[in-house]
Each structure stands twice: as structure tokens, then as C-alpha cells.
Amino acid sequence: MSNTKGPFVAIVTPFDSREEVNVAALVRQVERQAAAGNGVFCAGTNGEFYTLSFDEKVLVARTSVEAAAGRVPVLAHVGEISTHQTIVLGKAVEKLGVAAVSVVAPSFIACSQDELVGHYSRVADALTVPVYLYNIPARTGNKIEPETAARLAEHPNIVGIKDSAGSVESLDGFLAVARSRKDFDVLVGPDHLILHGLRNGAAGCISGLGNIAPLTLNAIWKAHVAGDAASADAAQAHYGELRKALYAHGFPPTMVKRALYLAMPEVGRSRSPAVVTDEVNDKVAAVSKAFAEAVA
């Protein structure tokens, strides 16, 4: 098993004015999350993995591990469209000291559940680092069914799933799989379902909003672990309000990046073709101001 328990932040990938990876700014973001007590999930959806080259993904993973310096675990996303490329990237990243890797379901290629089993089994066979499945069907077009996750949980190197389908029903399906065995964990993706997941057996979460509200995210986890239900509810409610207010204005990773950019300009803007209009920028600024304590 990996040591990927507790709160993780799907960290943004900072870019400079030329849209090149800003390594120094990335180091500071990792250090910021480590100081808050949150683990780091790099080159994921909020890290704009879909815009990064192979070499940039390796650079982001290496930088994140070095910046974390063992204070918190680093989980790296290595999913690609093809099984072959996923394995190639996974082999490059697993050498860097990551605690585990996450593999999103293939996109563009429509896959049957049997094909998904074959894909993930080959990846897990090829890698020595623990593997998490990553379910986000709204973006990939391929849904990992709970029954498929249960089949894949039999593989000794597949240790869990990050579920970002966005529904209670989806999350509960994977939590049922996790409760049936001790060697398969669920990491909650949707920010509004973190506490629900934790209270029903999730091992932790991977949050995009943690980029702008790292202390609130950590407070949900700490209050839950301490058995302080009232404080956990309050922190989750605050998080939910931020999510609702921010995500109303556009693609969530772009909105998170812009909110963080307004507070910490060195992270830069999202890579093109993502564009934030002046009108949306003003709305995001208003949300950031209303939740000023969350971006401090």
C-alpha cells in the first residue's frame, strides 16, 4: 500500500508570461501546501496535464518531489490516451520518489470495461510504484464502473481510485468496494463530497480548491480525524460555498487558477486556449474577495 492518506491538493502548474513552466513558482506552491499539512497531487486536472508535454510532466513531478523534501507525500498523475504512453511516462516518473501514481481513464478512445481492465492491468504490471485509478468520465468519455474497480482491486499494484465523477452515487459505489477489502482505498475528487466520503470510509481526498483554500481543506480532515463533527461540518460548508461561487463562472481548473493568480500572480494564467474574459475575471475577483481568508 502507498502512504497516500489524508488531504491532497491537485496543485496548479505555474506558467510564466511565455507559457513555460515556472519552476520557482511551483516550488513555492508545493512548500505552501506542505506548510498547511496537505499532500501534493501534481500534473493532474488542476495542474493542466492535458496541456503539458511529456518532459514537462516529468519536470513537474521531479520539482514537486524535491520541493516537498519528504515533508508530505507526492502523488503524480501519469495517465495518457494509450496504454503504451502511460507506461512510458509512468516509468519515467516512478524513479523520482513519488508515493504513488494516478492514471486517468483513456480519453477519445471509447473503451469497454474489459478494455479498461486490460489497460490498467498492463500499466500496473509495468510499474513498481502503487497505482490509483482515476475516474472522471465527464472529461474522458470513459466511466470506470464500481464492478470494474473491484476486478482491478485484485491486482496487487492497484491500491485505490480517485473518483471525480461528481455524484454521491458514483462515490458510494467505490466506497462499497473499499469496504469489502483492506487493500483498496478511495480518494474523493469532488470538493463538495469530501466530508461525505471521509465519513463513509474514504482514505483521503484530492482537492482543486485546496490551491486557494489549503487551510480550510486541512481543517476538514483534522476535524474529521478528531471526531469534531461540528467543526468538520462548518469547514465543509465553507468549502462548498466557495466551490459553488467560483465554479459558476467557468471551467473549474481555469477558475481555480485565475483565483490563485489574483492572489499570487506568479502562478500565471492557464495555458491557451483557456481564456478568462474581463467580465469573468471581475466575477472571480469578487469571489476571491468574499473568501479572502481562503486565499491568504
PDB file of C-alpha atoms in Angstrom:
ATOM      1  CA  MET A   1       0.000   0.000   0.000  1.00  0.00           C
ATOM      2  CA  SER A   2       1.037   3.614  -0.538  1.00  0.00           C
ATOM      3  CA  ASN A   3       1.041   6.325   2.109  1.00  0.00           C
ATOM      4  CA  THR A   4      -1.488   8.457   0.273  1.00  0.00           C
ATOM      5  CA  LYS A   5      -3.878   9.136   3.138  1.00  0.00           C
ATOM      6  CA  GLY A   6      -5.488  12.414   4.142  1.00  0.00           C
ATOM      7  CA  PRO A   7      -5.871  15.662   2.201  1.00  0.00           C
ATOM      8  CA  PHE A   8      -4.054  16.212  -1.089  1.00  0.00           C
ATOM      9  CA  VAL A   9      -4.163  19.286  -3.286  1.00  0.00           C
ATOM     10  CA  ALA A  10      -4.334  18.924  -7.054  1.00  0.00           C
ATOM     11  CA  ILE A  11      -1.675  21.585  -7.380  1.00  0.00           C
ATOM     12  CA  VAL A  12      -1.647  24.092 -10.237  1.00  0.00           C
ATOM     13  CA  THR A  13       1.246  24.197 -12.679  1.00  0.00           C
ATOM     14  CA  PRO A  14       2.565  27.784 -12.709  1.00  0.00           C
ATOM     15  CA  PHE A  15       3.446  29.290 -16.082  1.00  0.00           C
ATOM     16  CA  ASP A  16       5.434  32.382 -16.914  1.00  0.00           C
ATOM     17  CA  SER A  17       4.452  35.035 -19.464  1.00  0.00           C
ATOM     18  CA  ARG A  18       5.652  32.764 -22.302  1.00  0.00           C
ATOM     19  CA  GLU A  19       3.509  29.880 -21.003  1.00  0.00           C
ATOM     20  CA  GLU A  20       6.608  27.963 -19.924  1.00  0.00           C
ATOM     21  CA  VAL A  21       6.623  26.070 -16.609  1.00  0.00           C
ATOM     22  CA  ASN A  22       7.706  28.412 -13.813  1.00  0.00           C
ATOM     23  CA  VAL A  23       9.772  26.061 -11.661  1.00  0.00           C
ATOM     24  CA  ALA A  24      10.475  28.565  -8.887  1.00  0.00           C
ATOM     25  CA  ALA A  25       6.781  29.358  -8.513  1.00  0.00           C
ATOM     26  CA  LEU A  26       5.949  25.638  -8.480  1.00  0.00           C
ATOM     27  CA  VAL A  27       8.419  25.093  -5.649  1.00  0.00           C
ATOM     28  CA  ARG A  28       6.708  27.815  -3.631  1.00  0.00           C
ATOM     29  CA  GLN A  29       3.279  26.283  -4.226  1.00  0.00           C
ATOM     30  CA  VAL A  30       4.481  22.871  -3.021  1.00  0.00           C
ATOM     31  CA  GLU A  31       6.075  24.463   0.035  1.00  0.00           C
ATOM     32  CA  ARG A  32       2.843  26.321   0.728  1.00  0.00           C
ATOM     33  CA  GLN A  33       0.831  23.119   0.729  1.00  0.00           C
ATOM     34  CA  ALA A  34       3.402  21.273   2.819  1.00  0.00           C
ATOM     35  CA  ALA A  35       3.238  24.073   5.391  1.00  0.00           C
ATOM     36  CA  ALA A  36      -0.541  23.629   5.534  1.00  0.00           C
ATOM     37  CA  GLY A  37      -0.119  19.890   6.049  1.00  0.00           C
ATOM     38  CA  ASN A  38      -1.524  18.847   2.681  1.00  0.00           C
ATOM     39  CA  GLY A  39      -0.061  16.283   0.343  1.00  0.00           C
ATOM     40  CA  VAL A  40       0.581  17.203  -3.290  1.00  0.00           C
ATOM     41  CA  PHE A  41      -1.035  15.737  -6.401  1.00  0.00           C
ATOM     42  CA  CYS A  42       0.929  17.084  -9.358  1.00  0.00           C
ATOM     43  CA  ALA A  43       0.221  17.237 -13.099  1.00  0.00           C
ATOM     44  CA  GLY A  44      -3.441  16.405 -12.565  1.00  0.00           C
ATOM     45  CA  THR A  45      -6.512  18.115 -13.942  1.00  0.00           C
ATOM     46  CA  ASN A  46      -5.921  21.315 -11.960  1.00  0.00           C
ATOM     47  CA  GLY A  47      -2.275  21.024 -12.980  1.00  0.00           C
ATOM     48  CA  GLU A  48      -3.384  21.244 -16.635  1.00  0.00           C
ATOM     49  CA  PHE A  49      -1.829  17.899 -17.522  1.00  0.00           C
ATOM     50  CA  TYR A  50      -3.745  17.989 -20.792  1.00  0.00           C
ATOM     51  CA  THR A  51      -1.563  20.928 -21.903  1.00  0.00           C
ATOM     52  CA  LEU A  52       1.782  19.587 -20.679  1.00  0.00           C
ATOM     53  CA  SER A  53       4.386  17.802 -22.775  1.00  0.00           C
ATOM     54  CA  PHE A  54       5.995  14.540 -21.670  1.00  0.00           C
ATOM     55  CA  ASP A  55       9.137  16.335 -20.490  1.00  0.00           C
ATOM     56  CA  GLU A  56       7.097  18.947 -18.631  1.00  0.00           C
ATOM     57  CA  LYS A  57       5.165  16.272 -16.757  1.00  0.00           C
ATOM     58  CA  VAL A  58       8.434  14.718 -15.636  1.00  0.00           C
ATOM     59  CA  LEU A  59       9.772  18.155 -14.683  1.00  0.00           C
ATOM     60  CA  VAL A  60       6.674  18.946 -12.617  1.00  0.00           C
ATOM     61  CA  ALA A  61       6.871  15.609 -10.794  1.00  0.00           C
ATOM     62  CA  ARG A  62      10.597  15.943 -10.105  1.00  0.00           C
ATOM     63  CA  THR A  63      10.225  19.517  -8.891  1.00  0.00           C
ATOM     64  CA  SER A  64       7.297  18.609  -6.651  1.00  0.00           C
ATOM     65  CA  VAL A  65       9.139  15.709  -5.006  1.00  0.00           C
ATOM     66  CA  GLU A  66      12.254  17.776  -4.440  1.00  0.00           C
ATOM     67  CA  ALA A  67      10.293  20.717  -3.047  1.00  0.00           C
ATOM     68  CA  ALA A  68       8.239  18.514  -0.730  1.00  0.00           C
ATOM     69  CA  ALA A  69      11.510  17.095   0.607  1.00  0.00           C
ATOM     70  CA  GLY A  70       9.744  14.276   2.405  1.00  0.00           C
ATOM     71  CA  ARG A  71       7.522  16.567   4.480  1.00  0.00           C
ATOM     72  CA  VAL A  72       4.384  15.421   2.686  1.00  0.00           C
ATOM     73  CA  PRO A  73       3.798  12.679   0.100  1.00  0.00           C
ATOM     74  CA  VAL A  74       3.618  13.493  -3.595  1.00  0.00           C
ATOM     75  CA  LEU A  75       1.215  11.699  -5.903  1.00  0.00           C
ATOM     76  CA  ALA A  76       1.797  12.192  -9.631  1.00  0.00           C
ATOM     77  CA  HIS A  77      -0.648  11.817 -12.483  1.00  0.00           C
ATOM     78  CA  VAL A  78       0.717   9.820 -15.440  1.00  0.00           C
ATOM     79  CA  GLY A  79      -2.382   8.895 -17.435  1.00  0.00           C
ATOM     80  CA  GLU A  80      -2.172   9.157 -21.217  1.00  0.00           C
ATOM     81  CA  ILE A  81      -4.550   8.167 -24.007  1.00  0.00           C
ATOM     82  CA  SER A  82      -2.664   4.993 -24.881  1.00  0.00           C
ATOM     83  CA  THR A  83      -1.500   2.205 -22.599  1.00  0.00           C
ATOM     84  CA  HIS A  84       1.963   2.372 -24.144  1.00  0.00           C
ATOM     85  CA  GLN A  85       2.471   6.077 -23.453  1.00  0.00           C
ATOM     86  CA  THR A  86       1.053   5.761 -19.941  1.00  0.00           C
ATOM     87  CA  ILE A  87       3.654   3.100 -19.186  1.00  0.00           C
ATOM     88  CA  VAL A  88       6.480   5.149 -20.700  1.00  0.00           C
ATOM     89  CA  LEU A  89       5.552   8.199 -18.612  1.00  0.00           C
ATOM     90  CA  GLY A  90       4.937   6.082 -15.529  1.00  0.00           C
ATOM     91  CA  LYS A  91       8.381   4.509 -15.773  1.00  0.00           C
ATOM     92  CA  ALA A  92       9.974   7.951 -16.019  1.00  0.00           C
ATOM     93  CA  VAL A  93       8.035   9.343 -13.061  1.00  0.00           C
ATOM     94  CA  GLU A  94       8.277   6.371 -10.701  1.00  0.00           C
ATOM     95  CA  LYS A  95      12.059   6.887 -10.483  1.00  0.00           C
ATOM     96  CA  LEU A  96      11.586  10.330  -8.934  1.00  0.00           C
ATOM     97  CA  GLY A  97      10.390   9.302  -5.488  1.00  0.00           C
ATOM     98  CA  VAL A  98       6.631   9.764  -5.792  1.00  0.00           C
ATOM     99  CA  ALA A  99       4.491   7.890  -3.280  1.00  0.00           C
ATOM    100  CA  ALA A 100       2.132   6.634  -5.995  1.00  0.00           C
ATOM    101  CA  VAL A 101       0.824   7.471  -9.441  1.00  0.00           C
ATOM    102  CA  SER A 102      -2.697   8.179 -10.639  1.00  0.00           C
ATOM    103  CA  VAL A 103      -3.851   7.032 -14.059  1.00  0.00           C
ATOM    104  CA  VAL A 104      -6.885   8.677 -15.640  1.00  0.00           C
ATOM    105  CA  ALA A 105      -9.011   6.521 -17.900  1.00  0.00           C
ATOM    106  CA  PRO A 106      -8.096   6.907 -21.582  1.00  0.00           C
ATOM    107  CA  SER A 107      -9.859   9.716 -23.430  1.00  0.00           C
ATOM    108  CA  PHE A 108     -11.042   9.996 -27.043  1.00  0.00           C
ATOM    109  CA  ILE A 109     -10.878   6.213 -27.498  1.00  0.00           C
ATOM    110  CA  ALA A 110     -14.192   4.695 -26.405  1.00  0.00           C
ATOM    111  CA  CYS A 111     -13.323   1.785 -24.113  1.00  0.00           C
ATOM    112  CA  SER A 112     -15.337  -1.174 -22.916  1.00  0.00           C
ATOM    113  CA  GLN A 113     -14.982  -2.207 -19.267  1.00  0.00           C
ATOM    114  CA  ASP A 114     -12.871  -5.181 -20.368  1.00  0.00           C
ATOM    115  CA  GLU A 115     -10.581  -2.843 -22.285  1.00  0.00           C
ATOM    116  CA  LEU A 116     -10.223  -0.679 -19.184  1.00  0.00           C
ATOM    117  CA  VAL A 117      -9.304  -3.758 -17.164  1.00  0.00           C
ATOM    118  CA  GLY A 118      -6.681  -4.645 -19.752  1.00  0.00           C
ATOM    119  CA  HIS A 119      -5.324  -1.083 -19.846  1.00  0.00           C
ATOM    120  CA  TYR A 120      -4.942  -0.712 -16.108  1.00  0.00           C
ATOM    121  CA  SER A 121      -3.635  -4.245 -15.624  1.00  0.00           C
ATOM    122  CA  ARG A 122      -0.852  -3.687 -18.148  1.00  0.00           C
ATOM    123  CA  VAL A 123       0.079  -0.355 -16.541  1.00  0.00           C
ATOM    124  CA  ALA A 124       0.125  -1.865 -13.058  1.00  0.00           C
ATOM    125  CA  ASP A 125       2.172  -4.826 -14.283  1.00  0.00           C
ATOM    126  CA  ALA A 126       4.765  -2.494 -15.789  1.00  0.00           C
ATOM    127  CA  LEU A 127       5.223  -0.133 -12.843  1.00  0.00           C
ATOM    128  CA  THR A 128       6.752  -0.692  -9.416  1.00  0.00           C
ATOM    129  CA  VAL A 129       5.077   2.340  -7.819  1.00  0.00           C
ATOM    130  CA  PRO A 130       1.499   1.906  -6.485  1.00  0.00           C
ATOM    131  CA  VAL A 131      -1.230   2.797  -8.989  1.00  0.00           C
ATOM    132  CA  TYR A 132      -4.512   4.640  -8.414  1.00  0.00           C
ATOM    133  CA  LEU A 133      -7.308   4.532 -10.941  1.00  0.00           C
ATOM    134  CA  TYR A 134      -8.732   7.957 -11.802  1.00  0.00           C
ATOM    135  CA  ASN A 135     -12.392   8.206 -12.786  1.00  0.00           C
ATOM    136  CA  ILE A 136     -13.586  11.454 -14.384  1.00  0.00           C
ATOM    137  CA  PRO A 137     -16.000  10.377 -17.130  1.00  0.00           C
ATOM    138  CA  ALA A 138     -17.254  13.880 -17.924  1.00  0.00           C
ATOM    139  CA  ARG A 139     -13.788  14.684 -19.300  1.00  0.00           C
ATOM    140  CA  THR A 140     -12.593  11.323 -20.636  1.00  0.00           C
ATOM    141  CA  GLY A 141     -15.832   9.884 -22.002  1.00  0.00           C
ATOM    142  CA  ASN A 142     -14.955   6.582 -20.299  1.00  0.00           C
ATOM    143  CA  LYS A 143     -16.544   5.615 -16.990  1.00  0.00           C
ATOM    144  CA  ILE A 144     -14.916   3.147 -14.628  1.00  0.00           C
ATOM    145  CA  GLU A 145     -17.740   1.105 -13.119  1.00  0.00           C
ATOM    146  CA  PRO A 146     -17.507   0.011  -9.447  1.00  0.00           C
ATOM    147  CA  GLU A 147     -17.574  -3.611 -10.608  1.00  0.00           C
ATOM    148  CA  THR A 148     -14.560  -2.887 -12.832  1.00  0.00           C
ATOM    149  CA  ALA A 149     -12.751  -1.253  -9.921  1.00  0.00           C
ATOM    150  CA  ALA A 150     -13.473  -4.369  -7.861  1.00  0.00           C
ATOM    151  CA  ARG A 151     -11.902  -6.542 -10.567  1.00  0.00           C
ATOM    152  CA  LEU A 152      -8.863  -4.292 -10.766  1.00  0.00           C
ATOM    153  CA  ALA A 153      -8.537  -4.218  -6.975  1.00  0.00           C
ATOM    154  CA  GLU A 154      -7.407  -7.836  -7.262  1.00  0.00           C
ATOM    155  CA  HIS A 155      -4.186  -6.598  -8.849  1.00  0.00           C
ATOM    156  CA  PRO A 156      -1.508  -6.302  -6.148  1.00  0.00           C
ATOM    157  CA  ASN A 157      -0.213  -2.990  -7.514  1.00  0.00           C
ATOM    158  CA  ILE A 158      -3.585  -1.228  -7.894  1.00  0.00           C
ATOM    159  CA  VAL A 159      -4.228   0.340  -4.494  1.00  0.00           C
ATOM    160  CA  GLY A 160      -7.268   2.549  -4.984  1.00  0.00           C
ATOM    161  CA  ILE A 161      -9.209   5.054  -7.040  1.00  0.00           C
ATOM    162  CA  LYS A 162      -9.626   8.791  -7.273  1.00  0.00           C
ATOM    163  CA  ASP A 163     -13.285   9.321  -8.113  1.00  0.00           C
ATOM    164  CA  SER A 164     -14.134  12.656  -9.719  1.00  0.00           C
ATOM    165  CA  ALA A 165     -17.411  11.657 -11.345  1.00  0.00           C
ATOM    166  CA  GLY A 166     -19.119  14.244  -9.146  1.00  0.00           C
ATOM    167  CA  SER A 167     -22.051  12.297  -7.766  1.00  0.00           C
ATOM    168  CA  VAL A 168     -22.782  10.709  -4.411  1.00  0.00           C
ATOM    169  CA  GLU A 169     -23.914   7.572  -6.213  1.00  0.00           C
ATOM    170  CA  SER A 170     -20.588   7.148  -8.008  1.00  0.00           C
ATOM    171  CA  LEU A 171     -18.551   7.784  -4.892  1.00  0.00           C
ATOM    172  CA  ASP A 172     -20.668   5.440  -2.779  1.00  0.00           C
ATOM    173  CA  GLY A 173     -20.191   2.686  -5.346  1.00  0.00           C
ATOM    174  CA  PHE A 174     -16.412   2.838  -4.985  1.00  0.00           C
ATOM    175  CA  LEU A 175     -16.616   3.212  -1.197  1.00  0.00           C
ATOM    176  CA  ALA A 176     -18.539  -0.065  -1.141  1.00  0.00           C
ATOM    177  CA  VAL A 177     -15.652  -1.709  -2.982  1.00  0.00           C
ATOM    178  CA  ALA A 178     -13.176  -0.262  -0.482  1.00  0.00           C
ATOM    179  CA  ARG A 179     -15.197  -1.518   2.480  1.00  0.00           C
ATOM    180  CA  SER A 180     -15.113  -5.027   1.045  1.00  0.00           C
ATOM    181  CA  ARG A 181     -11.310  -5.177   1.148  1.00  0.00           C
ATOM    182  CA  LYS A 182      -8.483  -3.632   3.165  1.00  0.00           C
ATOM    183  CA  ASP A 183      -6.093  -3.092   0.253  1.00  0.00           C
ATOM    184  CA  PHE A 184      -8.132  -0.673  -1.869  1.00  0.00           C
ATOM    185  CA  ASP A 185      -8.629   2.998  -0.968  1.00  0.00           C
ATOM    186  CA  VAL A 186     -10.894   5.740  -2.258  1.00  0.00           C
ATOM    187  CA  LEU A 187      -9.665   9.319  -2.668  1.00  0.00           C
ATOM    188  CA  VAL A 188     -12.505  11.819  -3.040  1.00  0.00           C
ATOM    189  CA  GLY A 189     -12.252  14.171  -6.014  1.00  0.00           C
ATOM    190  CA  PRO A 190     -15.330  16.441  -5.823  1.00  0.00           C
ATOM    191  CA  ASP A 191     -14.782  19.201  -3.274  1.00  0.00           C
ATOM    192  CA  HIS A 192     -18.390  19.165  -2.068  1.00  0.00           C
ATOM    193  CA  LEU A 193     -18.240  15.442  -1.231  1.00  0.00           C
ATOM    194  CA  ILE A 194     -15.031  15.367   0.825  1.00  0.00           C
ATOM    195  CA  LEU A 195     -16.642  15.038   4.233  1.00  0.00           C
ATOM    196  CA  HIS A 196     -19.285  12.614   2.946  1.00  0.00           C
ATOM    197  CA  GLY A 197     -16.505  10.437   1.596  1.00  0.00           C
ATOM    198  CA  LEU A 198     -14.406  10.574   4.749  1.00  0.00           C
ATOM    199  CA  ARG A 199     -17.383   9.692   6.923  1.00  0.00           C
ATOM    200  CA  ASN A 200     -18.083   6.689   4.738  1.00  0.00           C
ATOM    201  CA  GLY A 201     -14.609   5.227   4.611  1.00  0.00           C
ATOM    202  CA  ALA A 202     -12.565   7.270   2.117  1.00  0.00           C
ATOM    203  CA  ALA A 203      -8.856   7.310   2.882  1.00  0.00           C
ATOM    204  CA  GLY A 204      -8.492  10.937   1.852  1.00  0.00           C
ATOM    205  CA  CYS A 205      -9.203  13.418  -0.904  1.00  0.00           C
ATOM    206  CA  ILE A 206      -7.590  15.216  -3.816  1.00  0.00           C
ATOM    207  CA  SER A 207      -8.919  18.759  -3.995  1.00  0.00           C
ATOM    208  CA  GLY A 208      -8.599  21.505  -6.583  1.00  0.00           C
ATOM    209  CA  LEU A 209      -9.961  24.193  -4.271  1.00  0.00           C
ATOM    210  CA  GLY A 210      -7.104  23.446  -1.890  1.00  0.00           C
ATOM    211  CA  ASN A 211      -4.973  25.638  -4.120  1.00  0.00           C
ATOM    212  CA  ILE A 212      -6.837  28.685  -2.845  1.00  0.00           C
ATOM    213  CA  ALA A 213      -8.097  27.338   0.486  1.00  0.00           C
ATOM    214  CA  PRO A 214      -5.408  24.996   1.824  1.00  0.00           C
ATOM    215  CA  LEU A 215      -6.160  25.659   5.472  1.00  0.00           C
ATOM    216  CA  THR A 216      -9.895  25.072   5.081  1.00  0.00           C
ATOM    217  CA  LEU A 217      -9.187  21.785   3.311  1.00  0.00           C
ATOM    218  CA  ASN A 218      -6.856  20.687   6.078  1.00  0.00           C
ATOM    219  CA  ALA A 219      -9.400  21.768   8.679  1.00  0.00           C
ATOM    220  CA  ILE A 220     -11.991  19.387   7.208  1.00  0.00           C
ATOM    221  CA  TRP A 221      -9.560  16.499   7.567  1.00  0.00           C
ATOM    222  CA  LYS A 222      -8.299  17.417  11.029  1.00  0.00           C
ATOM    223  CA  ALA A 223     -11.785  17.945  12.446  1.00  0.00           C
ATOM    224  CA  HIS A 224     -12.943  14.645  10.977  1.00  0.00           C
ATOM    225  CA  VAL A 225      -9.987  12.744  12.428  1.00  0.00           C
ATOM    226  CA  ALA A 226     -10.520  14.422  15.798  1.00  0.00           C
ATOM    227  CA  GLY A 227     -14.179  13.455  15.812  1.00  0.00           C
ATOM    228  CA  ASP A 228     -15.268  17.092  15.893  1.00  0.00           C
ATOM    229  CA  ALA A 229     -18.342  16.782  13.701  1.00  0.00           C
ATOM    230  CA  ALA A 230     -19.491  20.393  14.134  1.00  0.00           C
ATOM    231  CA  SER A 231     -16.137  21.846  13.055  1.00  0.00           C
ATOM    232  CA  ALA A 232     -15.892  19.413  10.143  1.00  0.00           C
ATOM    233  CA  ASP A 233     -19.389  20.388   9.002  1.00  0.00           C
ATOM    234  CA  ALA A 234     -18.546  24.097   9.242  1.00  0.00           C
ATOM    235  CA  ALA A 235     -15.317  23.747   7.264  1.00  0.00           C
ATOM    236  CA  GLN A 236     -17.032  21.626   4.607  1.00  0.00           C
ATOM    237  CA  ALA A 237     -19.887  24.140   4.350  1.00  0.00           C
ATOM    238  CA  HIS A 238     -17.399  26.967   3.798  1.00  0.00           C
ATOM    239  CA  TYR A 239     -15.629  24.895   1.174  1.00  0.00           C
ATOM    240  CA  GLY A 240     -18.922  24.116  -0.537  1.00  0.00           C
ATOM    241  CA  GLU A 241     -19.886  27.774  -0.662  1.00  0.00           C
ATOM    242  CA  LEU A 242     -16.552  28.662  -2.243  1.00  0.00           C
ATOM    243  CA  ARG A 243     -16.953  25.887  -4.796  1.00  0.00           C
ATOM    244  CA  LYS A 244     -20.449  26.974  -5.769  1.00  0.00           C
ATOM    245  CA  ALA A 245     -19.481  30.640  -6.062  1.00  0.00           C
ATOM    246  CA  LEU A 246     -16.291  30.023  -8.054  1.00  0.00           C
ATOM    247  CA  TYR A 247     -17.290  27.208 -10.370  1.00  0.00           C
ATOM    248  CA  ALA A 248     -20.384  29.083 -11.548  1.00  0.00           C
ATOM    249  CA  HIS A 249     -18.163  31.163 -13.823  1.00  0.00           C
ATOM    250  CA  GLY A 250     -16.401  28.596 -15.992  1.00  0.00           C
ATOM    251  CA  PHE A 251     -14.210  25.501 -16.336  1.00  0.00           C
ATOM    252  CA  PRO A 252     -13.230  24.704 -12.722  1.00  0.00           C
ATOM    253  CA  PRO A 253      -9.438  24.315 -13.216  1.00  0.00           C
ATOM    254  CA  THR A 254      -9.337  27.629 -15.084  1.00  0.00           C
ATOM    255  CA  MET A 255     -11.370  29.327 -12.342  1.00  0.00           C
ATOM    256  CA  VAL A 256      -9.108  27.932  -9.614  1.00  0.00           C
ATOM    257  CA  LYS A 257      -6.006  29.044 -11.488  1.00  0.00           C
ATOM    258  CA  ARG A 258      -7.416  32.549 -12.002  1.00  0.00           C
ATOM    259  CA  ALA A 259      -8.463  32.905  -8.345  1.00  0.00           C
ATOM    260  CA  LEU A 260      -4.974  31.866  -7.262  1.00  0.00           C
ATOM    261  CA  TYR A 261      -3.412  34.155  -9.872  1.00  0.00           C
ATOM    262  CA  LEU A 262      -5.300  37.136  -8.443  1.00  0.00           C
ATOM    263  CA  ALA A 263      -3.871  36.354  -5.021  1.00  0.00           C
ATOM    264  CA  MET A 264      -0.440  35.143  -6.189  1.00  0.00           C
ATOM    265  CA  PRO A 265       0.310  36.465  -9.700  1.00  0.00           C
ATOM    266  CA  GLU A 266       3.467  34.395 -10.088  1.00  0.00           C
ATOM    267  CA  VAL A 267       1.412  31.254 -10.829  1.00  0.00           C
ATOM    268  CA  GLY A 268       0.450  32.841 -14.141  1.00  0.00           C
ATOM    269  CA  ARG A 269      -2.564  32.221 -16.318  1.00  0.00           C
ATOM    270  CA  SER A 270      -3.976  28.979 -17.668  1.00  0.00           C
ATOM    271  CA  ARG A 271      -2.471  27.830 -20.931  1.00  0.00           C
ATOM    272  CA  SER A 272      -4.274  28.767 -24.120  1.00  0.00           C
ATOM    273  CA  PRO A 273      -6.894  28.113 -25.427  1.00  0.00           C
ATOM    274  CA  ALA A 274      -8.319  28.703 -21.941  1.00  0.00           C
ATOM    275  CA  VAL A 275      -9.200  32.398 -21.737  1.00  0.00           C
ATOM    276  CA  VAL A 276     -10.712  34.357 -18.858  1.00  0.00           C
ATOM    277  CA  THR A 277     -12.643  37.383 -20.090  1.00  0.00           C
ATOM    278  CA  ASP A 278     -12.596  40.677 -18.213  1.00  0.00           C
ATOM    279  CA  GLU A 279     -16.165  40.043 -17.100  1.00  0.00           C
ATOM    280  CA  VAL A 280     -15.336  36.608 -15.686  1.00  0.00           C
ATOM    281  CA  ASN A 281     -12.143  37.943 -14.143  1.00  0.00           C
ATOM    282  CA  ASP A 282     -14.163  40.536 -12.240  1.00  0.00           C
ATOM    283  CA  LYS A 283     -16.563  37.862 -11.006  1.00  0.00           C
ATOM    284  CA  VAL A 284     -13.708  35.631  -9.866  1.00  0.00           C
ATOM    285  CA  ALA A 285     -12.123  38.621  -8.143  1.00  0.00           C
ATOM    286  CA  ALA A 286     -15.377  39.224  -6.276  1.00  0.00           C
ATOM    287  CA  VAL A 287     -15.452  35.587  -5.149  1.00  0.00           C
ATOM    288  CA  SER A 288     -11.838  35.792  -4.054  1.00  0.00           C
ATOM    289  CA  LYS A 289     -12.561  38.940  -2.065  1.00  0.00           C
ATOM    290  CA  ALA A 290     -15.576  37.341  -0.389  1.00  0.00           C
ATOM    291  CA  PHE A 291     -13.416  34.386   0.608  1.00  0.00           C
ATOM    292  CA  ALA A 292     -10.321  36.434   1.354  1.00  0.00           C
ATOM    293  CA  GLU A 293      -9.362  34.234   4.268  1.00  0.00           C
ATOM    294  CA  ALA A 294      -9.233  31.284   1.896  1.00  0.00           C
ATOM    295  CA  VAL A 295      -6.569  32.730  -0.417  1.00  0.00           C
ATOM    296  CA  ALA A 296      -4.320  34.370   2.163  1.00  0.00           C
TER     297      ALA A 296
END
